Coordinates of C-alpha atoms in Angstrom, one line a residue:
X166 CA 0.9 11.7 11.1
X167 CA -3.2 10.4 10.2
X168 CA -5.8 11.6 12.6
X169 CA -7.0 8.2 14.4
X170 CA -3.4 8.4 15.7
X171 CA -3.1 11.9 16.7
X172 CA -5.8 11.5 18.8
X173 CA -4.4 8.7 20.6
X174 CA -0.7 9.8 21.0
X175 CA -2.6 12.8 22.6
X176 CA -4.6 10.6 25.3
X177 CA -0.7 8.9 25.7
X178 CA 0.6 11.8 26.8
X179 CA -1.9 12.9 29.0
X180 CA -0.9 10.3 31.2
X181 CA 1.1 11.1 34.5
X182 CA 4.4 11.3 34.1
X183 CA 5.1 7.8 35.6
X184 CA 3.2 6.0 33.2
X185 CA 4.3 7.5 30.1
X186 CA 4.6 5.2 27.1
X187 CA 6.8 6.3 24.3
X188 CA 5.0 5.9 21.1
X189 CA 6.6 4.1 17.8
X190 CA 8.7 7.4 15.7
X191 CA 7.1 8.3 12.4
X192 CA 9.1 5.5 9.8
X193 CA 11.6 8.2 7.8
X194 CA 10.1 8.4 4.5
X195 CA 11.1 11.4 2.0
X196 CA 9.4 12.1 -1.1
X197 CA 11.1 11.0 -4.8
X198 CA 10.6 11.8 -8.1
X199 CA 7.5 11.4 -9.0
X200 CA 8.2 10.9 -12.7
X201 CA 10.1 7.6 -11.9
X202 CA 8.8 4.9 -13.7
X203 CA 8.3 1.7 -11.9
X204 CA 9.8 -1.8 -12.8
X205 CA 8.3 -5.1 -12.8
X206 CA 7.9 -6.3 -9.0
X207 CA 10.2 -9.4 -8.8
X208 CA 8.3 -12.2 -9.2
X209 CA 7.4 -14.9 -6.6
X210 CA 9.5 -18.2 -6.7
X211 CA 9.4 -20.9 -3.6
X212 CA 12.2 -20.5 -1.6
X213 CA 11.4 -17.0 -1.3
X214 CA 11.9 -14.8 2.5
X215 CA 10.8 -12.1 4.4
X216 CA 11.5 -10.7 7.8
X217 CA 10.1 -8.1 9.5
X218 CA 9.9 -6.6 12.8
X219 CA 6.4 -6.2 13.9
X220 CA 6.1 -3.6 16.5
X221 CA 2.8 -1.9 18.1
X222 CA 3.2 1.7 17.1
X223 CA 0.9 3.2 20.2
X224 CA 3.3 2.4 22.9
X225 CA 6.6 0.8 20.5
X226 CA 6.5 -2.7 21.9
X227 CA 8.3 -5.3 19.7
X228 CA 5.7 -7.4 19.5
X229 CA 7.2 -10.7 17.5
X230 CA 9.6 -11.2 14.5
X231 CA 8.1 -12.5 11.8
X232 CA 9.2 -14.9 8.9
X233 CA 8.0 -15.1 5.8
X234 CA 8.8 -17.9 3.1
X235 CA 7.1 -18.7 -0.9
X236 CA 6.0 -22.1 -0.5
X237 CA 4.1 -22.6 -3.5
X238 CA 3.4 -20.6 -6.9
X239 CA 0.8 -22.9 -8.4
X240 CA -2.0 -22.6 -8.5
X241 CA -2.4 -19.9 -5.9
X242 CA 0.5 -18.3 -4.8
X243 CA 1.1 -19.4 -1.0
X244 CA 3.0 -17.4 1.8
X245 CA 4.1 -19.6 4.9
X246 CA 4.1 -17.3 7.6
X247 CA 5.7 -17.9 11.2
X248 CA 8.0 -15.9 14.2
X249 CA 11.6 -16.9 15.4
X250 CA 10.5 -19.5 18.4
X251 CA 8.7 -21.2 15.0
X252 CA 5.4 -20.2 15.8
X253 CA 3.1 -20.7 13.0
X254 CA 1.0 -18.0 12.1
X255 CA -1.6 -18.0 9.4
X256 CA -0.7 -18.4 5.9
X257 CA -1.3 -15.8 2.7
X258 CA -2.5 -16.7 -0.1
X259 CA -2.5 -14.8 -3.7
X260 CA -4.5 -15.5 -6.9
X261 CA -1.9 -13.3 -8.8
X262 CA 1.3 -11.7 -7.1
X263 CA -0.6 -9.5 -4.9
X264 CA -4.9 -10.3 -5.5
X265 CA -5.4 -11.6 -1.7
X266 CA -7.7 -14.9 -1.8
X267 CA -6.8 -15.1 2.1
X268 CA -5.5 -11.9 4.3
X269 CA -4.4 -13.0 7.4
X270 CA -3.0 -9.6 8.5
X271 CA -5.8 -8.9 11.4
X272 CA -7.7 -10.4 13.9
X273 CA -9.6 -12.8 12.0
X274 CA -8.0 -14.7 8.9
X275 CA -10.2 -13.2 5.8
X276 CA -10.9 -16.1 3.0
X277 CA -12.4 -13.4 0.1
X278 CA -15.1 -14.9 -2.1
X279 CA -13.6 -13.0 -4.7
X280 CA -10.3 -11.5 -5.0
X281 CA -9.2 -8.5 -3.7
X282 CA -6.0 -6.3 -4.1
X283 CA -3.3 -5.6 -1.9
X284 CA -1.5 -3.8 -4.5
X285 CA -3.0 -2.8 -7.7
X286 CA -1.6 -4.3 -11.1
X287 CA 0.1 -0.7 -11.9
X288 CA 1.9 1.1 -9.8
X289 CA 1.5 4.4 -11.9
X290 CA 0.9 7.1 -9.6
X291 CA -2.5 7.8 -10.1
X292 CA -3.9 4.0 -10.1
X293 CA -6.9 3.5 -8.1
X294 CA -8.7 -0.5 -7.9
X295 CA -12.3 -0.8 -5.5
X296 CA -13.3 -4.6 -5.1
X297 CA -16.7 -5.5 -3.3
X298 CA -17.0 -8.6 -2.5
X299 CA -17.3 -11.2 0.8
X300 CA -15.1 -12.8 3.2
X301 CA -15.8 -16.5 5.3
X302 CA -13.7 -17.5 8.2
X303 CA -11.6 -21.1 8.6
X304 CA -14.3 -23.4 8.6
X305 CA -16.8 -20.9 8.8
X306 CA -19.9 -20.4 6.4
X307 CA -21.5 -17.1 7.3
X308 CA -20.4 -14.3 4.9
X309 CA -19.0 -10.8 5.9
X310 CA -19.4 -7.8 3.3
X311 CA -15.7 -5.9 2.7
X312 CA -15.1 -3.5 -0.3
X313 CA -11.1 -2.9 -0.4
X314 CA -10.2 0.8 -2.2
X315 CA -6.4 0.8 -3.1
X316 CA -4.9 3.4 -4.4
X317 CA -1.3 4.5 -5.9
X318 CA -0.4 7.8 -3.9
X319 CA 3.9 8.0 -5.0
X320 CA 7.1 7.1 -5.1
X321 CA 8.8 7.7 -1.0
X322 CA 12.8 6.7 -0.3
X323 CA 12.3 4.4 2.9
X324 CA 15.2 4.6 5.5
X325 CA 14.9 1.4 7.7
X326 CA 17.6 -0.4 10.0
X327 CA 17.9 -2.7 6.8
X328 CA 18.7 0.0 4.8
X329 CA 17.3 2.6 1.8
X330 CA 14.4 1.8 -0.7
X331 CA 12.9 3.5 -3.3
X332 CA 9.2 2.4 -2.5
X333 CA 5.3 3.3 -3.9
X334 CA 3.1 4.5 -1.1
X335 CA 0.1 2.3 -1.7
X336 CA -3.0 3.0 0.8
X337 CA -5.9 1.0 1.4
X338 CA -8.9 2.1 3.0
X339 CA -11.2 -1.3 3.8
X340 CA -15.0 -0.9 5.1
X341 CA -16.5 -4.3 6.6
X342 CA -19.0 -6.4 8.4
X343 CA -17.1 -7.4 11.7
X344 CA -17.5 -11.0 12.9
X345 CA -17.8 -9.0 16.4
X346 CA -22.3 -8.0 16.2
X347 CA -22.0 -5.5 18.3
X348 CA -19.9 -3.1 16.2
X349 CA -20.6 -1.5 13.3
X350 CA -18.9 1.2 10.4
X351 CA -15.9 -0.8 10.7
X352 CA -13.1 1.8 8.1
X353 CA -9.2 0.3 8.8
X354 CA -6.6 2.1 6.8
X355 CA -3.3 -0.1 5.4
X356 CA -0.2 1.4 4.4
X357 CA 2.2 -0.5 2.6
X358 CA 5.5 1.0 1.2
X359 CA 5.9 -1.5 -2.1
X360 CA 9.8 -1.9 -3.0
X361 CA 9.7 -3.5 -7.3
X362 CA 13.4 -5.4 -6.3
X363 CA 11.8 -7.0 -2.7
X364 CA 9.0 -8.0 -4.5
X365 CA 7.4 -7.4 -1.8
X366 CA 6.6 -4.4 1.1
X367 CA 9.7 -3.1 3.2
X368 CA 7.1 -1.3 5.3
X369 CA 3.2 -1.9 6.5
X370 CA 1.5 0.3 8.9
X371 CA -2.5 -0.7 9.4
X372 CA -5.2 0.4 11.9
X373 CA -8.6 1.0 12.4
X374 CA -12.2 2.2 13.6
X375 CA -15.3 1.1 14.9
X376 CA -19.0 2.3 16.3
X377 CA -20.1 0.9 19.2
X378 CA -23.3 1.9 19.7
X379 CA -24.4 2.7 24.0
X380 CA -21.2 3.2 24.5
X381 CA -19.8 6.5 25.9
X382 CA -17.8 7.8 23.3
X383 CA -18.9 5.2 21.0
X384 CA -15.5 5.0 19.3
X385 CA -13.3 2.2 19.5
X386 CA -9.7 1.8 18.0
X387 CA -8.0 -1.6 17.0
X388 CA -4.5 -2.4 16.9
X389 CA -2.4 -0.2 15.5
X390 CA 1.0 -2.6 14.2
X391 CA 4.2 -1.6 11.6
X392 CA 6.3 -4.2 10.3
X393 CA 9.9 -3.0 9.1
X394 CA 11.8 -5.8 6.6
X395 CA 15.3 -6.6 8.2
X396 CA 15.9 -9.6 5.3
X397 CA 15.0 -10.6 2.3
X398 CA 16.6 -13.3 0.0

């Protein structure tokens, strides 16, 4: 369990019994032979789909069922996103598969001046990639800096309701200037379990912290989300 989650979980357990909130159980993973040679990631094709359960890790609440569909592969790879209710969500765009130019996973959609890695081109354990660039909001002109460090940590067997998958664990550490000017030193963590056969992650967790000068404890926490694959085509 990472330090930020441990701190939050301890604070939740301190609530009165009648107000107890149960955090989401840790993702079921098991280390695999580090000598595994990764096969190629399934390339994107129009019509491919992935469906995920999105949950709040802090309290186990199911937030949404989200469906993602590749709707274009040229000149950019475009992933259309929507909730099972039909409500549209901001789309995701790649210059190449795994190289983001538009990321909708956070509180604000980020449109990058230069692409940033969602996963490295090489999935060999120990591979690292860092990128520094700027992003803009939709229809915005102000430039916010962002630095993304992406690392391949190892192979794990991930057990979901959908089944078991051999996935490579990729960790992204993101530092950025947030659009909320009251924040300083925003740091985000993005963990992706990428299954080459699926062509996308089978699980993903995002979290973050930031400093609020002048506040009592001075530390704020972003939402802590997990996506788990339930279906793919």
